[in-house]
XYZ file of C-alpha atoms in Angstrom:
720
model
C 0.000 0.000 0.000
C 1.346 3.315 -0.951
C 0.611 6.317 1.160
C -2.083 8.073 -0.777
C -1.398 11.592 -1.988
C -3.785 14.437 -2.059
C -4.565 14.771 -5.725
C -3.159 17.647 -7.680
C -6.394 19.591 -7.161
C -5.365 19.892 -3.480
C -8.020 17.283 -2.782
C -10.575 20.044 -3.001
C -13.883 19.409 -4.714
C -14.520 19.888 -8.415
C -16.322 22.701 -10.205
C -20.064 22.946 -10.847
C -22.797 23.025 -13.462
C -24.272 26.443 -12.798
C -23.617 29.089 -15.410
C -21.629 31.372 -13.127
C -18.906 33.500 -14.676
C -15.656 34.621 -13.104
C -15.742 38.220 -11.906
C -13.081 40.521 -13.335
C -10.032 40.952 -11.110
C -7.634 43.832 -11.564
C -4.123 43.971 -10.158
C -5.077 46.570 -7.586
C -8.682 45.711 -6.807
C -7.920 43.128 -4.157
C -4.845 44.011 -2.137
C -4.120 41.467 0.591
C -5.167 42.438 4.058
C -2.420 43.374 6.491
C -1.477 40.017 7.973
C 0.993 41.115 10.613
C -1.835 41.694 13.072
C -3.689 38.447 12.386
C -3.652 36.024 15.256
C -2.470 38.437 17.935
C -5.233 37.446 20.362
C -5.747 33.791 19.604
C -7.354 31.679 22.362
C -4.898 29.210 23.853
C -5.246 25.554 22.823
C -6.021 22.867 25.397
C -2.951 22.134 27.540
C -0.962 18.968 26.843
C 1.227 17.595 29.642
C 4.545 15.951 28.873
C 5.549 12.628 30.352
C 8.918 11.048 30.896
C 9.261 8.661 27.956
C 12.013 7.967 25.467
C 13.356 5.466 22.981
C 16.895 4.277 22.376
C 18.114 3.676 18.822
C 21.668 2.536 18.131
C 22.755 3.969 21.440
C 20.987 7.279 20.889
C 18.300 8.203 23.419
C 15.405 10.159 21.884
C 12.876 11.856 24.163
C 9.217 11.075 23.438
C 7.168 13.142 25.917
C 3.900 12.829 23.996
C 3.901 9.064 23.573
C 0.884 8.837 25.870
C -1.181 10.381 23.055
C -0.685 7.238 20.969
C -3.342 5.285 22.920
C -6.750 6.096 21.400
C -8.584 3.988 24.001
C -7.320 6.001 26.952
C -10.224 8.154 28.236
C -7.783 11.000 28.846
C -6.703 10.867 25.205
C -10.340 10.823 24.086
C -11.031 13.909 26.175
C -7.942 15.584 24.739
C -9.109 14.882 21.160
C -12.559 16.299 21.925
C -11.037 19.418 23.477
C -8.743 19.933 20.491
C -11.667 19.550 18.088
C -13.720 22.070 20.045
C -10.810 24.521 20.047
C -10.243 24.104 16.301
C -13.909 24.375 15.411
C -14.215 27.566 17.449
C -11.119 29.048 15.812
C -12.327 28.227 12.305
C -15.821 29.530 13.047
C -14.344 32.851 14.111
C -12.592 33.366 10.786
C -14.802 35.844 8.904
C -13.808 34.573 5.460
C -15.433 31.191 6.123
C -19.025 31.983 5.234
C -18.357 33.435 1.804
C -15.705 30.877 0.856
C -17.829 27.940 2.011
C -20.797 29.156 -0.019
C -18.660 29.547 -3.137
C -16.923 26.195 -2.656
C -20.304 24.492 -2.354
C -21.528 26.231 -5.481
C -18.465 25.239 -7.482
C -18.677 21.660 -6.240
C -22.091 20.991 -7.764
C -20.935 19.921 -11.198
C -22.803 17.942 -13.768
C -22.517 14.180 -13.458
C -18.948 12.894 -13.180
C -17.568 9.558 -14.351
C -14.393 7.651 -13.530
C -12.713 4.264 -13.800
C -13.844 3.134 -17.271
C -13.294 -0.564 -17.944
C -14.308 -2.622 -21.007
C -15.133 -6.331 -20.909
C -17.099 -8.322 -23.454
C -18.435 -5.206 -25.161
C -19.750 -3.704 -21.922
C -18.363 -0.539 -20.396
C -18.268 -0.338 -16.605
C -17.624 2.883 -14.707
C -18.398 4.898 -11.588
C -20.818 7.800 -11.842
C -21.575 10.529 -9.320
C -24.072 13.369 -9.460
C -23.152 15.941 -6.804
C -24.185 16.316 -4.016
C -24.719 12.557 -4.050
C -22.465 11.201 -1.250
C -20.845 8.351 -3.195
C -20.484 7.273 -6.828
C -22.723 4.509 -8.183
C -21.522 1.640 -10.369
C -22.794 1.651 -13.959
C -22.853 -0.860 -16.832
C -23.459 0.217 -20.420
C -23.259 -1.678 -23.704
C -20.530 0.217 -25.515
C -20.837 2.590 -27.212
C -24.555 3.240 -27.606
C -26.275 1.166 -24.939
C -28.380 2.534 -22.119
C -26.666 3.097 -18.774
C -27.808 0.788 -15.997
C -27.100 1.266 -12.291
C -25.657 -1.937 -10.834
C -24.654 -0.813 -7.335
C -25.776 2.260 -5.390
C -24.008 2.560 -2.012
C -25.770 5.787 -1.002
C -28.399 4.364 1.339
C -27.822 5.473 4.917
C -25.112 7.920 5.930
C -23.019 7.795 2.755
C -20.052 6.259 4.553
C -20.012 3.125 2.360
C -17.675 3.490 -0.616
C -17.137 1.292 -3.682
C -13.418 0.592 -3.579
C -12.894 -1.345 -6.838
C -14.678 -3.563 -9.366
C -13.742 -6.380 -11.716
C -15.945 -7.568 -14.619
C -15.675 -11.197 -15.661
C -14.061 -11.886 -19.076
C -17.306 -11.796 -21.071
C -18.993 -9.267 -18.799
C -21.543 -11.718 -17.368
C -20.627 -11.036 -13.748
C -19.183 -8.163 -11.823
C -17.274 -8.467 -8.559
C -17.031 -5.271 -6.543
C -15.568 -4.197 -3.218
C -16.923 -1.868 -0.545
C -15.486 -0.358 2.642
C -16.968 1.569 5.548
C -16.146 4.818 7.299
C -12.871 5.476 5.535
C -11.321 2.252 6.859
C -10.634 0.888 3.323
C -10.919 -2.708 4.609
C -12.716 -4.312 1.688
C -15.570 -6.795 1.391
C -16.181 -8.265 -2.076
C -19.617 -9.114 -3.452
C -20.717 -10.432 -6.853
C -23.691 -9.653 -9.061
C -25.061 -10.891 -12.366
C -24.849 -8.010 -14.820
C -27.810 -8.944 -17.023
C -30.346 -9.311 -14.224
C -28.742 -7.087 -11.592
C -29.167 -9.944 -9.119
C -26.682 -9.977 -6.227
C -25.253 -13.427 -5.599
C -24.913 -14.741 -2.030
C -21.094 -14.583 -2.193
C -19.733 -12.218 0.509
C -15.957 -12.176 0.921
C -14.515 -10.106 3.791
C -10.903 -9.171 4.535
C -10.248 -8.615 0.808
C -7.329 -6.218 1.122
C -7.522 -2.461 1.281
C -5.571 0.099 3.265
C -2.259 -1.569 3.915
C -2.301 -3.678 0.762
C -4.247 -3.089 -2.452
C -7.262 -5.170 -3.309
C -7.117 -7.206 -6.501
C -9.050 -9.907 -8.377
C -8.571 -12.089 -11.463
C -11.441 -14.088 -12.963
C -11.183 -17.677 -14.217
C -11.656 -18.250 -17.949
C -14.981 -20.032 -17.411
C -16.305 -17.190 -15.193
C -17.164 -19.667 -12.451
C -14.710 -18.258 -9.945
C -11.760 -15.983 -9.372
C -8.619 -15.408 -7.335
C -8.503 -12.381 -5.040
C -6.321 -10.684 -2.435
C -7.187 -11.544 1.166
C -5.817 -11.072 4.647
C -5.969 -14.079 6.958
C -9.413 -14.174 8.613
C -9.102 -13.058 12.254
C -10.059 -15.121 15.242
C -13.469 -14.428 16.744
C -13.537 -11.068 18.477
C -10.176 -10.014 17.035
C -9.335 -7.394 14.420
C -7.837 -8.488 11.125
C -4.037 -8.368 10.993
C -3.221 -6.422 7.858
C -0.077 -8.348 6.970
C 0.793 -11.547 5.065
C -1.781 -11.043 2.312
C -2.237 -13.943 -0.088
C -4.252 -14.737 -3.191
C -7.086 -17.148 -2.512
C -9.409 -18.841 -4.980
C -13.161 -18.531 -4.735
C -15.791 -20.587 -6.560
C -19.095 -18.793 -7.070
C -21.659 -20.062 -4.623
C -19.262 -21.503 -2.076
C -18.721 -20.077 1.398
C -15.808 -17.690 1.904
C -14.363 -20.041 4.496
C -13.780 -22.626 1.766
C -11.558 -20.322 -0.290
C -8.060 -21.757 -0.615
C -4.670 -20.061 -0.934
C -3.270 -20.284 -4.473
C -0.413 -17.797 -4.264
C 1.639 -15.876 -1.741
C 1.714 -18.132 1.276
C 4.902 -17.141 3.077
C 5.752 -14.590 0.370
C 6.298 -11.556 2.615
C 4.835 -9.928 5.699
C 4.327 -6.743 3.696
C 3.182 -8.447 0.505
C 1.256 -6.358 -1.992
C -0.203 -7.736 -5.201
C -1.284 -5.845 -8.290
C -3.298 -8.180 -10.506
C -3.046 -7.382 -14.205
C -6.013 -8.730 -16.138
C -6.517 -8.913 -19.884
C -9.902 -7.378 -20.772
C -12.312 -9.902 -22.315
C -9.960 -12.802 -21.524
C -8.887 -14.623 -18.406
C -5.165 -14.031 -18.745
C -3.688 -12.719 -15.522
C -0.371 -11.667 -14.102
C 0.686 -10.661 -10.622
C 3.026 -7.788 -9.888
C 4.198 -8.785 -6.407
C 5.770 -6.205 -4.112
C 7.405 -6.463 -0.724
C 6.194 -3.133 0.630
C 5.914 0.225 -1.137
C 8.173 2.168 -3.409
C 10.234 -0.698 -4.818
C 9.991 -2.737 -8.042
C 7.822 -5.799 -8.556
C 8.436 -9.465 -9.187
C 6.262 -10.645 -12.076
C 4.282 -13.890 -12.079
C 2.068 -15.320 -14.836
C -0.963 -17.494 -14.159
C -1.018 -20.902 -15.794
C -4.225 -22.674 -14.848
C -4.319 -22.496 -11.070
C -0.558 -21.930 -10.734
C 1.490 -18.733 -10.764
C 4.982 -18.872 -12.272
C 7.678 -16.266 -11.663
C 8.936 -14.793 -14.939
C 10.759 -11.592 -13.915
C 12.677 -10.703 -10.771
C 12.974 -7.351 -9.088
C 16.211 -6.717 -10.949
C 14.077 -5.956 -14.016
C 12.654 -2.971 -12.087
C 9.114 -3.429 -13.419
C 6.587 -0.764 -12.415
C 3.563 -1.290 -14.664
C 2.298 -3.829 -17.211
C -0.605 -4.691 -19.527
C -1.713 -7.557 -21.747
C -1.178 -6.920 -25.460
C -2.233 -9.571 -28.003
C -1.857 -12.400 -25.516
C 1.519 -11.351 -24.145
C 2.348 -9.365 -21.054
C 4.009 -6.074 -21.931
C 5.918 -4.728 -18.950
C 7.635 -1.381 -18.401
C 11.144 -2.213 -17.207
C 13.357 0.505 -15.761
C 16.527 -1.580 -15.507
C 19.282 0.448 -17.176
C 16.503 2.689 -18.528
C 15.427 5.384 -16.048
C 12.634 6.527 -18.379
C 11.515 2.944 -19.006
C 11.486 0.498 -21.895
C 8.887 -2.108 -22.892
C 9.558 -5.842 -22.824
C 7.208 -8.697 -23.767
C 7.167 -11.634 -21.380
C 6.387 -15.066 -22.778
C 5.071 -18.106 -20.946
C 8.632 -19.411 -20.834
C 9.692 -16.377 -18.819
C 11.842 -14.912 -21.546
C 11.632 -11.136 -21.757
C 11.930 -9.939 -25.350
C 12.714 -6.253 -25.978
C 9.800 -4.489 -27.658
C 10.389 -0.757 -27.319
C 13.617 0.958 -26.345
C 13.828 3.878 -23.951
C 12.553 7.088 -25.522
C 11.842 10.659 -24.526
C 9.442 10.802 -21.587
C 8.922 8.473 -18.631
C 6.527 5.546 -19.099
C 3.460 5.815 -16.893
C 1.049 3.335 -18.467
C 0.704 0.731 -21.240
C -2.622 -0.224 -22.855
C -3.565 -2.542 -25.755
C -5.052 -1.131 -28.957
C -5.881 -3.084 -32.122
C -2.830 -5.189 -32.958
C -0.527 -2.731 -31.171
C -0.480 -0.678 -28.006
C -0.548 2.750 -26.406
C 2.060 4.227 -24.071
C 1.337 7.085 -21.655
C 4.401 9.234 -20.944
C 5.292 12.235 -18.825
C 8.121 14.681 -18.394
C 7.723 17.025 -15.495
C 4.210 18.494 -15.664
C 3.641 17.456 -19.311
C 1.764 14.240 -20.207
C 1.020 12.638 -23.562
C -0.013 9.358 -25.244
C 1.751 7.562 -28.108
C 0.457 4.806 -30.385
C 2.641 1.925 -31.614
C 1.921 -0.814 -34.130
C 2.244 -4.570 -33.725
C 5.946 -4.333 -34.557
C 6.386 -1.476 -32.043
C 6.773 1.023 -34.863
C 5.737 4.527 -33.899
C 2.334 5.435 -35.348
C 1.529 8.838 -33.872
C 1.245 10.994 -30.824
C -2.411 11.339 -29.946
C -3.933 14.779 -30.594
C -4.416 15.716 -26.945
C -3.493 19.138 -25.522
C 0.326 19.266 -25.296
C 0.414 21.019 -21.924
C -1.692 21.281 -18.804
C -3.474 17.913 -18.848
C -2.878 14.607 -17.087
C -3.883 11.214 -18.483
C -6.150 8.980 -16.414
C -7.583 5.524 -17.098
C -7.630 3.957 -20.559
C -10.346 1.436 -21.439
C -9.217 -0.680 -24.386
C -8.846 -4.250 -25.635
C -6.522 -6.029 -28.029
C -8.229 -6.532 -31.366
C -10.347 -3.408 -31.001
C -9.193 -0.285 -32.816
C -10.957 2.164 -30.520
C -9.976 3.128 -26.990
C -11.601 5.301 -24.360
C -9.082 7.717 -22.840
C -9.842 9.767 -19.750
C -7.997 12.966 -18.996
C -8.329 16.267 -17.172
C -6.270 19.399 -16.724
C -5.828 22.421 -14.513
C -8.689 24.183 -16.294
C -10.296 21.122 -17.922
C -12.809 19.000 -15.991
C -12.737 15.250 -16.553
C -13.253 14.197 -20.150
C -13.516 10.909 -21.985
C -12.281 10.823 -25.544
C -12.825 7.988 -28.007
C -9.659 7.410 -29.979
C -9.700 5.614 -33.328
C -6.342 3.955 -33.856
C -6.920 3.551 -37.607
C -7.805 7.139 -38.487
C -6.102 8.879 -35.590
C -9.277 10.773 -34.793
C -10.150 11.744 -31.238
C -13.649 12.812 -30.238
C -15.010 13.770 -26.832
C -17.801 11.435 -25.756
C -18.221 12.631 -22.178
C -17.227 15.729 -20.251
C -18.082 17.248 -16.910
C -19.837 20.603 -17.081
C -18.410 22.923 -14.408
C -20.146 25.738 -12.544
C -17.946 28.506 -13.856
C -15.757 29.558 -16.747
C -12.250 28.204 -16.147
C -10.905 29.204 -19.540
C -9.665 32.540 -18.176
C -7.309 30.883 -15.698
C -3.730 31.735 -16.624
C -1.209 28.882 -16.372
C 2.491 29.771 -16.178
C 5.699 27.997 -15.235
C 8.693 29.008 -13.216
C 11.731 26.995 -12.128
C 13.361 26.623 -8.727
C 16.901 25.415 -8.110
C 17.393 22.879 -5.337
C 20.472 22.706 -3.117
C 22.257 20.258 -5.410
C 21.446 22.276 -8.532
C 18.455 20.199 -9.665
C 15.851 22.238 -11.525
C 12.338 22.007 -10.066
C 9.363 22.883 -12.315
C 6.614 24.906 -10.641
C 3.223 25.521 -12.263
C 1.546 28.793 -11.249
C -2.186 29.454 -11.673
C -3.892 32.839 -11.424
C -6.560 34.962 -13.083
C -5.943 37.707 -15.643
C -4.630 40.827 -14.011
C -3.093 38.939 -11.113
C 0.572 39.446 -11.857
C 3.610 39.192 -9.587
C 3.614 42.064 -7.106
C 5.501 40.432 -4.243
C 2.516 39.979 -1.896
C 0.002 37.680 -3.590
C -1.618 35.216 -1.136
C -0.245 31.951 -2.543
C -0.725 28.235 -1.792
C 2.039 25.827 -2.840
C 1.309 22.082 -3.052
C 3.394 18.954 -3.654
C 3.851 15.333 -2.546
C 7.313 13.913 -3.201
C 7.337 10.171 -2.726
C 6.278 6.602 -3.476
C 6.752 6.866 -7.243
C 3.630 9.084 -7.428
C 3.783 12.055 -9.808
C 2.218 15.482 -9.520
C 0.193 15.747 -12.705
C -2.252 18.370 -13.931
C -5.735 17.907 -12.516
C -8.842 20.056 -12.522
C -8.629 22.791 -9.886
C -12.385 22.632 -9.265
C -13.423 24.502 -6.144
C -9.967 25.972 -5.764
C -11.225 28.508 -8.264
C -12.722 30.250 -5.218
C -9.155 31.092 -4.166
C -8.215 32.498 -7.566
C -11.408 34.549 -7.827
C -10.284 36.723 -4.925
C -6.814 37.364 -6.282
C -5.025 34.372 -4.809
C -2.420 32.211 -6.543
C -2.069 28.404 -6.676
C 1.239 26.653 -7.336
C 2.237 23.012 -7.849
C 5.817 21.731 -7.666
C 7.227 18.655 -9.458
C 9.711 17.625 -6.773
C 11.743 14.428 -6.571
C 10.286 11.285 -5.036
C 7.608 11.094 -7.710
C 8.173 9.473 -11.096
C 7.176 12.259 -13.489
C 10.769 12.270 -14.793
C 11.269 8.522 -14.444
C 12.799 6.229 -11.859
C 15.969 8.228 -11.283
C 13.768 11.157 -10.234
C 12.020 8.812 -7.812
C 15.180 7.196 -6.470
C 16.778 10.555 -5.715
C 13.945 11.152 -3.229
C 14.051 7.783 -1.429
C 15.718 6.459 1.707
C 19.051 8.181 2.346
C 18.169 10.783 -0.276
C 14.866 11.886 1.272
C 16.221 15.306 2.214
C 16.353 16.081 -1.524
C 12.548 16.102 -1.507
C 12.405 18.697 1.240
C 15.090 20.819 -0.389
C 13.240 20.680 -3.714
C 10.030 21.940 -2.147
C 11.812 24.759 -0.351
C 13.445 25.691 -3.649
C 9.990 25.870 -5.250
C 8.824 28.155 -2.441
C 11.841 30.413 -2.855
C 11.215 30.535 -6.606
C 7.741 31.950 -5.925
C 9.332 34.601 -3.739
C 12.220 35.341 -6.116
C 9.832 35.806 -9.054
C 7.797 38.174 -6.859
C 4.589 36.196 -6.875
C 4.532 36.361 -3.094
C 6.615 36.834 0.031
C 7.062 34.954 3.274
C 4.147 36.797 4.899
C 1.702 35.634 2.219
C 2.920 32.123 1.383
C 0.988 29.044 2.495
C 1.838 25.404 1.852
C -0.323 22.284 1.643
C 0.290 18.548 1.569
C -1.117 15.287 2.822
C 0.018 11.795 3.792
C 3.638 11.584 2.600
C 3.013 15.215 1.670
C 2.111 15.772 5.326
C 5.616 14.613 6.211
C 6.818 17.151 3.652
C 4.831 19.861 5.439
C 6.274 18.817 8.800
C 9.837 19.157 7.539
C 9.133 22.622 6.176
C 7.644 23.737 9.497
C 10.713 22.678 11.480
C 13.445 23.327 8.907
C 12.211 26.688 7.593
C 9.692 28.078 10.102
C 10.265 31.667 9.003
C 9.667 31.059 5.298
C 5.945 30.238 5.467
C 2.988 32.092 6.918
C 0.531 29.165 7.077
C 0.586 25.385 6.679
C -2.235 22.873 6.153
C -1.056 19.278 6.609
C -3.485 16.393 6.228
C -3.115 12.830 7.533
C 0.645 13.273 7.747
C 3.594 11.402 9.274
C 5.645 13.421 11.735
C 7.321 10.889 14.046
C 9.375 8.832 11.618
C 11.074 6.874 14.396
C 7.793 5.386 15.628
C 6.049 5.095 12.261
C 8.021 2.088 11.131
C 7.603 -0.020 14.252
C 4.369 1.086 15.894
C 1.725 1.136 13.161
C 0.633 -1.429 10.598
C 1.558 0.604 7.568
C 5.044 1.520 8.768
C 6.714 -1.738 7.703
C 5.140 -1.385 4.249
C 6.895 1.965 3.820
C 10.429 0.672 4.421
C 11.318 0.367 0.699
C 10.543 4.074 0.338
C 11.852 5.469 3.622
C 14.449 2.857 4.517
C 14.615 1.152 7.900
C 15.828 2.758 11.106
C 17.180 -0.688 12.016
C 20.098 0.326 9.804
C 22.340 2.784 11.712
C 23.070 4.925 8.678
C 19.420 5.157 7.738
C 18.493 5.899 11.358
C 20.798 8.902 11.405
C 19.428 10.166 8.092
C 15.829 9.691 9.270
C 16.426 11.328 12.630
C 17.980 14.288 10.825
C 14.625 15.142 9.171
C 11.894 13.510 11.323
C 9.718 16.551 12.132
C 8.622 15.697 15.682
C 12.173 15.405 16.970
C 13.066 18.852 15.595
C 10.329 20.938 17.196
C 12.265 23.531 19.205
C 10.965 25.549 22.179
C 10.525 29.311 21.810
C 10.443 29.162 18.013
C 8.040 31.357 16.064
C 6.233 28.711 14.047
C 3.786 29.559 11.254
C 0.042 29.086 11.598
C -0.649 25.340 11.278
C -3.798 23.292 10.667
C -3.342 19.526 11.028
C -6.180 17.178 10.081
C -6.511 13.422 10.565
C -9.126 10.650 10.499
C -9.789 8.306 13.389
C -10.152 5.285 11.072
C -7.058 5.979 8.964
C -5.399 2.657 8.005
C -2.408 4.285 6.315
C -1.099 6.861 8.787
C -1.736 6.589 12.506
C -3.909 9.455 13.812
C -1.551 9.783 16.794
C 1.060 11.164 14.413
C -0.978 14.355 14.126
C -1.804 14.386 17.838
C 1.831 14.255 18.914
C 2.995 16.833 16.386
C 0.172 19.243 17.255
C 0.960 18.963 20.969
C 4.672 19.556 20.403
C 4.074 22.621 18.231
C 1.471 24.075 20.589
C 3.832 23.794 23.543
C 6.869 25.100 21.657
C 5.696 27.984 19.497
C 6.680 31.505 20.439
C 4.307 33.113 17.946
C 0.642 33.959 18.486
C -0.353 32.160 15.307
C -2.739 29.241 15.800
C -1.659 25.596 15.896
C -4.878 23.663 15.258
C -5.744 19.953 15.123
C -8.959 18.573 13.629
C -9.765 14.861 14.006
C -12.641 13.491 11.933
C -14.230 10.753 14.002
C -15.841 8.689 11.196
C -13.204 9.117 8.532
C -9.946 7.641 7.356
C -7.158 8.673 5.018
C -9.602 10.427 2.697
C -10.030 7.575 0.214
C -13.726 6.922 -0.325
C -14.705 10.008 1.666
C -18.271 11.152 0.979
C -18.898 14.237 -1.116
C -19.846 16.401 1.856
C -16.570 15.638 3.632
C -14.516 16.487 0.569
C -16.347 19.786 0.133
C -15.981 20.513 3.836
C -12.241 19.875 3.714
C -11.977 22.274 0.803
C -13.837 25.035 2.607
C -11.893 24.571 5.839
C -8.520 24.658 4.104
C -9.295 27.731 2.024
C -10.811 29.523 5.015
C -7.709 28.904 7.098
C -5.385 30.057 4.334
C -7.519 33.117 3.553
C -7.496 34.195 7.185
C -3.784 33.669 7.697
C -2.518 34.894 4.315
C -4.751 37.942 4.171
C -6.920 37.029 1.170
C -9.657 39.634 0.811
C -12.914 37.760 0.176
C -15.118 40.831 0.127
C -17.536 40.405 -2.814
């Protein structure tokens, strides 16, 4: 399981269907409010006592005075959480910008119907569809291309806390298996329905991955059963242990208890399996990982057996079935990736040499294939023939869009390509591989005109000289004047790129003269595997230096200054925020950090997901890695009597990926240490997790809260 990033839209809700137009903004019409006086009379947060606790690592004693906050079942901790929530809610409610921003965010969030996750099988298109303010997407089947849409699964009964986590059509589209999870926990239960009748079968399969390891499923050729990812069923009254996942085989109609292990027994404590299915066939491969951030071993299914065909030395990161063979993107001796075809005998035959752009995705098309590539913030799609000869680059916008899912099958000349961009809501385009034509067949209608948003690029220079691309978004007339209220976002880890995505409700920030910025820092893979590797393990400080360089670039180009600069990140990006708070407290005015890691010394050993993250972060069991980790771990570098920026930390009580106590301990340390009058706030959502599968209302609420906090602290004038 990778730590999940906030998406490039800052995880703020999308735009809406109303016909609103952007108001004109002139360079001088909205000067930022004077921010030096903000926060001078902030109410004090609830007190947090320190206790005498410590840990010893390689002979080094490290104080841990807030360890008592790790126990969520302690009544004192529960009272502390409630008091912190009350304090935060009162502080946010007192921010006068909240009412107007919340109203605008809600307006922008009510888009036309959205669609995601297209998948073709047996001539039927499956996808998720959501009509805001519907809490959760529903699962749709439609004979492609002209059939009527039919709702198969609607999880919206009740409180909206049930989310569809994934779905897998059988080879000919007769059945559909789908997973659900509750309350943000991500722990998946699989059910099966008959597509033609809509009848739900009695099969109910709990413990089917999610959270610490991805769910996955591969159907049998006869559609009578499938193999799927499962944790070992827990003993009665016990919680599931989210380690040692295996693949088990299920026969339709049999009890879940009869499912037998077919792959992965004893493979690894932190085993993760990505199942690669061939649409409309029953071919399957397993990309098997030992934790996050590293390469996969590749196994092919032969009957009920799985045979290893590629080791981790091939550095495989993604794969797809093309004309009966598995095409894998190998990054061995090719940091931007090359394509190899893997036969049943395990021989890997070169198909496509390394080219310009890093490989992100492979998809079948006709008798050839498509390759999705990126370089920094630019994404594109290329078509290749059966002999891997270059056919064409698809006629998509050359800048400002990111490529999403591709629904396609070998033998079919048309593919459905999803994409979106900073100013472009989600679109589906039907691509004809024979003619090269591309036509839009679905697009989200937003609530406002985003075409006026100006997209520019600047470049920062990191400590080691590496150039860091930064995308800057504003409205016409909002030019660099040195004091623009600005929000900078990035992630920086786990092979996950920052790619263009629709800014949606973030338009509310731009409408009042604010600026949004997105940095392509190392740790992601937008420039290939070398870009990723330079932000892993002993090189993690590069990530933090890159982000700081992006911030300084915004200041040097006079978009903003330190008094008007805010930063945002979540999960691994929350760790990024923590490092910026403690390493450069004077360079930022406000920070919003969501579901972040701040105590790196305890993360690895005291929470389920920590061991999964070792391939990315390294292990503190190694003395050299321990020293490198201790050098940046945010909690251990909070210093008394330091003027820290305004900080809003958010977490979810049911988060399976990052322990909620991470935010509790960091908030307590900052509250006790800061010498400034700026607020240090903690908000814990009691029926939420990491944010994956969050209902619509929660996503909109998170948007409004974040923008309100930034507007108040950065001096954004939200007067109509």
